[in-house]
Tab-separated table of C-alpha atoms and ligand atoms in Angstrom:
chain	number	residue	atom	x	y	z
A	663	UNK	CA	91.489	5.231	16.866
A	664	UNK	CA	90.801	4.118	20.499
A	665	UNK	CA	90.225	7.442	23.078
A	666	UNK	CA	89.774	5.060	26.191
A	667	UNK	CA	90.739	6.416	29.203
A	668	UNK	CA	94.829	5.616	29.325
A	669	UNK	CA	95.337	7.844	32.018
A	670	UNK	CA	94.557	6.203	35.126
A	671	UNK	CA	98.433	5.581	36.286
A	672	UNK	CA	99.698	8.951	34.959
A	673	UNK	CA	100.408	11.957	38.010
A	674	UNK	CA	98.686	15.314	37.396
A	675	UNK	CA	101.521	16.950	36.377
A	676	UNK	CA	102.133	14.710	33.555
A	677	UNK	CA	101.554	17.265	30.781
A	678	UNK	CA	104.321	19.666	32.500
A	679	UNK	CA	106.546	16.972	32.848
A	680	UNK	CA	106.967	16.033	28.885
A	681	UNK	CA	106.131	20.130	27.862
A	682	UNK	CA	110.108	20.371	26.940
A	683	UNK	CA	109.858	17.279	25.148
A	684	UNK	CA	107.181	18.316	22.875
A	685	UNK	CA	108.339	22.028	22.201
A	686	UNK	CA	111.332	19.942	20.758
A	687	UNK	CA	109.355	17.784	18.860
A	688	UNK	CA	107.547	20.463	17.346
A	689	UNK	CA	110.521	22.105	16.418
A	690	UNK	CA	111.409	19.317	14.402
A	691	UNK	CA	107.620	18.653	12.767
A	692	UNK	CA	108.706	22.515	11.373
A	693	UNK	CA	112.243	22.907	10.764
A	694	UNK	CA	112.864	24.276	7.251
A	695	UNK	CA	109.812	26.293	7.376
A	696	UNK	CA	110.959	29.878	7.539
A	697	UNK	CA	107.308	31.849	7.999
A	698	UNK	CA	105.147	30.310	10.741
A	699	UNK	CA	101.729	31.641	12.704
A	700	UNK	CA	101.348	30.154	15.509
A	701	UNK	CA	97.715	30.568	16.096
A	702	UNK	CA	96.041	30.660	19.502
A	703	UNK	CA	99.553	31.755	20.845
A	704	UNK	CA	99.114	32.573	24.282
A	705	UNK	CA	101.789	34.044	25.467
A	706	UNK	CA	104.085	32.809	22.633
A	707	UNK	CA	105.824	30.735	24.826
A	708	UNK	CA	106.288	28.511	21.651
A	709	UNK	CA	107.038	31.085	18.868
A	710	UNK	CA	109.739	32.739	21.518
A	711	UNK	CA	111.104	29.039	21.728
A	712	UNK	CA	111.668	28.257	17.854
A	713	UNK	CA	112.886	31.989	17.644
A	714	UNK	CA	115.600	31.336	20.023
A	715	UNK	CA	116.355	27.697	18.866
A	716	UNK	CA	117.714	28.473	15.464
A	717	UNK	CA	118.211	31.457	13.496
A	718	UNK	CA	115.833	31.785	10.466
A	719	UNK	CA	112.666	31.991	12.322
A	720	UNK	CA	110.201	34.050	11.727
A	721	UNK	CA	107.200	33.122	13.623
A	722	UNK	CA	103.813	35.222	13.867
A	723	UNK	CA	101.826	34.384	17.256
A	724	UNK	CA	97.616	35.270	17.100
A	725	UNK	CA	95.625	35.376	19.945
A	726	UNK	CA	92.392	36.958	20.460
A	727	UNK	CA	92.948	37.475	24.236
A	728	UNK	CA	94.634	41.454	24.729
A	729	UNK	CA	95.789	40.303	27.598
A	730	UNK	CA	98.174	37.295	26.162
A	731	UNK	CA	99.297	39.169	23.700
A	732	UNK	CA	100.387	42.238	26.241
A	733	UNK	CA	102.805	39.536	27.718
A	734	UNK	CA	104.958	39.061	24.730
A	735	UNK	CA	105.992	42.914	24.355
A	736	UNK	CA	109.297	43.341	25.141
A	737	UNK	CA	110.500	39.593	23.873
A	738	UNK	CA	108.854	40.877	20.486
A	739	UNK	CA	111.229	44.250	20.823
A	740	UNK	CA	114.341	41.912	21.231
A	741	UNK	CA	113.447	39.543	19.109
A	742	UNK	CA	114.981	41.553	15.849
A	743	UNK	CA	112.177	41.090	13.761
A	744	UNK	CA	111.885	37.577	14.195
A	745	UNK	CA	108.753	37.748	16.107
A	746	UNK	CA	105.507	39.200	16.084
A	747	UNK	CA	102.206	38.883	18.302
A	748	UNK	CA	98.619	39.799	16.642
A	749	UNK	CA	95.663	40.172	18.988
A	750	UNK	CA	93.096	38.707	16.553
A	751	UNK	CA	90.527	36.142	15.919
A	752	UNK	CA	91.908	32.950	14.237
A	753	UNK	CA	88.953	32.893	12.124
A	754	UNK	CA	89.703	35.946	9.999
A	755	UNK	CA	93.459	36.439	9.679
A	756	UNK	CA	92.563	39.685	7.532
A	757	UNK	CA	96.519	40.910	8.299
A	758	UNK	CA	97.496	37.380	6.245
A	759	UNK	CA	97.425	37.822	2.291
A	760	UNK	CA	96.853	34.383	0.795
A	761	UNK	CA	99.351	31.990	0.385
A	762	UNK	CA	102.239	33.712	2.351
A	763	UNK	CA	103.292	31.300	5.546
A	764	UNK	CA	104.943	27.859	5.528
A	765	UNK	CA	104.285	26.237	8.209
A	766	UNK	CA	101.544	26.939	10.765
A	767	UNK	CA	100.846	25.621	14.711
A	768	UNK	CA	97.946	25.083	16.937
A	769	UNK	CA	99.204	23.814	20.311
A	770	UNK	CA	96.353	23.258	23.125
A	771	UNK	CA	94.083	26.151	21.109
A	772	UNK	CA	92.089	23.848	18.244
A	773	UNK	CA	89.368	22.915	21.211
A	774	UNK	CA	89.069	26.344	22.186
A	775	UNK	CA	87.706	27.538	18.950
A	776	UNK	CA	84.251	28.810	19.017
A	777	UNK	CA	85.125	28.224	15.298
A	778	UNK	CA	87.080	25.569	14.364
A	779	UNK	CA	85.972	24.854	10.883
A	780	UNK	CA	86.200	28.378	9.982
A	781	UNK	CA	89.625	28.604	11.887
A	782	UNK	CA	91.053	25.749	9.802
A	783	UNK	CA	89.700	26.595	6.367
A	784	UNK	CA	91.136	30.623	7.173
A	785	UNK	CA	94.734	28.584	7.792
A	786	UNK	CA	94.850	26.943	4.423
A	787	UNK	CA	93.809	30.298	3.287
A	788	UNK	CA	97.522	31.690	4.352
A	789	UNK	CA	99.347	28.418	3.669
A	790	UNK	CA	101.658	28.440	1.221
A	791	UNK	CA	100.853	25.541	-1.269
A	792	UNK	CA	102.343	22.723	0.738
A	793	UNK	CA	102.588	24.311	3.509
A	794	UNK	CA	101.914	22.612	6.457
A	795	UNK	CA	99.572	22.563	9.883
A	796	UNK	CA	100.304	21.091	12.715
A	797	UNK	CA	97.959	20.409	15.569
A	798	UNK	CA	99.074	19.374	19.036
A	799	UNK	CA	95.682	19.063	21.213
A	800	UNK	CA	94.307	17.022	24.138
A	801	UNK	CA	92.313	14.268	22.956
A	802	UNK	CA	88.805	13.345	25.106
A	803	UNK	CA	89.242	10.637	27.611
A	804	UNK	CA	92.677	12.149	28.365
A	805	UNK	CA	94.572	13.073	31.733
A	806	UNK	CA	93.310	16.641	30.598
A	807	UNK	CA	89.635	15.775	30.453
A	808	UNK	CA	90.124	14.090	34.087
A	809	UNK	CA	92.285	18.018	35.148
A	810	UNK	CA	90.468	20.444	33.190
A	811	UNK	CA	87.241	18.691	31.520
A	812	UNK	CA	87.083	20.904	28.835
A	813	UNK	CA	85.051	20.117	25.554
A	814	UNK	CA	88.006	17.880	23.491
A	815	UNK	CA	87.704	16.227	20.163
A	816	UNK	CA	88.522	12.885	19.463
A	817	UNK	CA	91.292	11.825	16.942
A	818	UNK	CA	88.671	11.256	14.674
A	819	UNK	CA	86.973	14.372	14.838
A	820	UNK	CA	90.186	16.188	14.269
A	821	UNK	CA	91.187	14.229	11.044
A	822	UNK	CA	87.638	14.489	9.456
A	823	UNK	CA	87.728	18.366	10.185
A	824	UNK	CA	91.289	18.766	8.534
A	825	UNK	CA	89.900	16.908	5.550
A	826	UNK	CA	86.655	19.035	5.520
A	827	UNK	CA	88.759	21.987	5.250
A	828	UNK	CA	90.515	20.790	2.258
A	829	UNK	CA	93.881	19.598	3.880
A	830	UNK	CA	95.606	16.476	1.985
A	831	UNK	CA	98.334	13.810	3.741
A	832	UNK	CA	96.540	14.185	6.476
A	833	UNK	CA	97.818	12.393	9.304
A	834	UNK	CA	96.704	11.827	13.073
A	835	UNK	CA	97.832	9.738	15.577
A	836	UNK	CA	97.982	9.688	19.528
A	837	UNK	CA	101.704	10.721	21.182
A	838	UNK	CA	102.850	10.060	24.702
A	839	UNK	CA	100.537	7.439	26.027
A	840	UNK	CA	97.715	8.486	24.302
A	841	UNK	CA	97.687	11.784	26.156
A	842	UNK	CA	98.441	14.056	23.071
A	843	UNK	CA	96.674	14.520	19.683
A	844	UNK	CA	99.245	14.990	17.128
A	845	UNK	CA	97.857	16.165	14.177
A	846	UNK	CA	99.398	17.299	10.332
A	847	UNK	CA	98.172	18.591	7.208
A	848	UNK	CA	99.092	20.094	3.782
A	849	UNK	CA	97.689	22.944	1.922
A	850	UNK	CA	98.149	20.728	-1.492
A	851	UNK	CA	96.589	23.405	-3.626
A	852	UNK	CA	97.517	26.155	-5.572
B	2373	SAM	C1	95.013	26.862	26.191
B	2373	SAM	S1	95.563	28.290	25.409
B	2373	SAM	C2	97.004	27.677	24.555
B	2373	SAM	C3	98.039	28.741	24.343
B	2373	SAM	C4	99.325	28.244	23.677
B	2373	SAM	N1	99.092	27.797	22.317
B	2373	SAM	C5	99.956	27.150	24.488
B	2373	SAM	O1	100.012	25.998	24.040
B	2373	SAM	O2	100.417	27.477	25.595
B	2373	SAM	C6	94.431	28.534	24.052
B	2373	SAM	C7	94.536	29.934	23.451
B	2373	SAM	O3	93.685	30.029	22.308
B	2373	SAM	C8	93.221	31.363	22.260
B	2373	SAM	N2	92.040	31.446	21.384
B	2373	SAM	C9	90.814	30.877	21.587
B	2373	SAM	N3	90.009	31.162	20.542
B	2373	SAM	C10	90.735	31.917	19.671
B	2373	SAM	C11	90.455	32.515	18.416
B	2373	SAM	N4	89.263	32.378	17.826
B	2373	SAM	N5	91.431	33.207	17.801
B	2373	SAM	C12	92.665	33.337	18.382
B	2373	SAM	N6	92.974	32.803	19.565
B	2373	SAM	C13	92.033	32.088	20.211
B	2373	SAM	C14	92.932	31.711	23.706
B	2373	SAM	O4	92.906	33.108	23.924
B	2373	SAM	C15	94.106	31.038	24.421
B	2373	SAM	O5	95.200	31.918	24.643
């Protein structure tokens, strides 16, 4: 898949500009699951979004930053149950049994991984067999490598680590002008 530079005609605040867009569109990559982590959370701004889009929800946010996870407080207190924020490491989601989510989401968080194999394999861990992982990244070469020129992976990269961590029906593909990594996987075992 081609990572050349695409970017060159697209203003800086690009990414902000189609956020609503893809929030939406992740919505409907999950719709139907009814347990999802969202892992590398932030400050759930995504969990608190499919919690309020639809009743049914029940979305788990992990983050290993205190701080992050401080944020989300009182929208976990309203949130009837429907939400929860861990501070953790992605790499060890020791409050997961096996098996027990349907659907998780890693938006802008898979290149921030000090370990992403681990992080992945852990995932499929909790997945429910056929469960799903979706993973919404900045690819290299992108508008974000020109903003923020953090360490990205390729399409490529991401796809061969999915598959190294056992995921099946793998899929990748570049979204909105070949800014966005768009990434899915199945737990197929079990
Ligand atoms: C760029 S932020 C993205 C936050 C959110 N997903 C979003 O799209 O707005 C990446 C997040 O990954 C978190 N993170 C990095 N390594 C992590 C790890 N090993 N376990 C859990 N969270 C991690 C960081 O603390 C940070 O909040």
């Amino acid at each position: 898949m081609s990572t050349e530079d695409q970017s060159a005609d697209l203003p800086d605040d690009f990414y902000e500009k189609i956020h609503a867009k893809l929030q939406q569109r992740i919505y409907e990559e999950l719709r139907g699951a009814s347990d999802v982590v969202d892992i590398g959370c932030g400050d759930c701004g995504l969990a608190r979004y499919l919690v309020a889009a639809d009743e049914g929800w029940r979305v788990t946010g992990v983050d290993s930053g205190a701080a992050k996870i401080a944020e989300t407080e009182e929208a976990v207190a309203a949130s009837d149950g429907c939400l929860r924020c861990i501070e953790g490491d992605a790499a060890h989601l020791d409050f997961l049994a096996d098996a027990v989510v349907e659907a998780a989401v890693m938006t802008r968080a898979l290149h921030e991984m000090d370990e992403p194999a681990e992080v992945l394999a852990e995932v499929r861990r909790v997945l429910r067999p056929g469960g799903k992982l979706l993973i919404v990244d900045f690819p290299r070469d992108s508008l974000a490598q020109r903003l923020w020129d953090e360490d990205y992976f390729t399409p490529d990269e991401v796809e061969a680590m999915l598959r190294t961590a056992g995921y099946g029906e793998v899929a990748v593909s570049l979204i909105e002008r070949g800014q966005i990594i768009w990434a899915t996987g199945l737990n197929l075992s079990g």
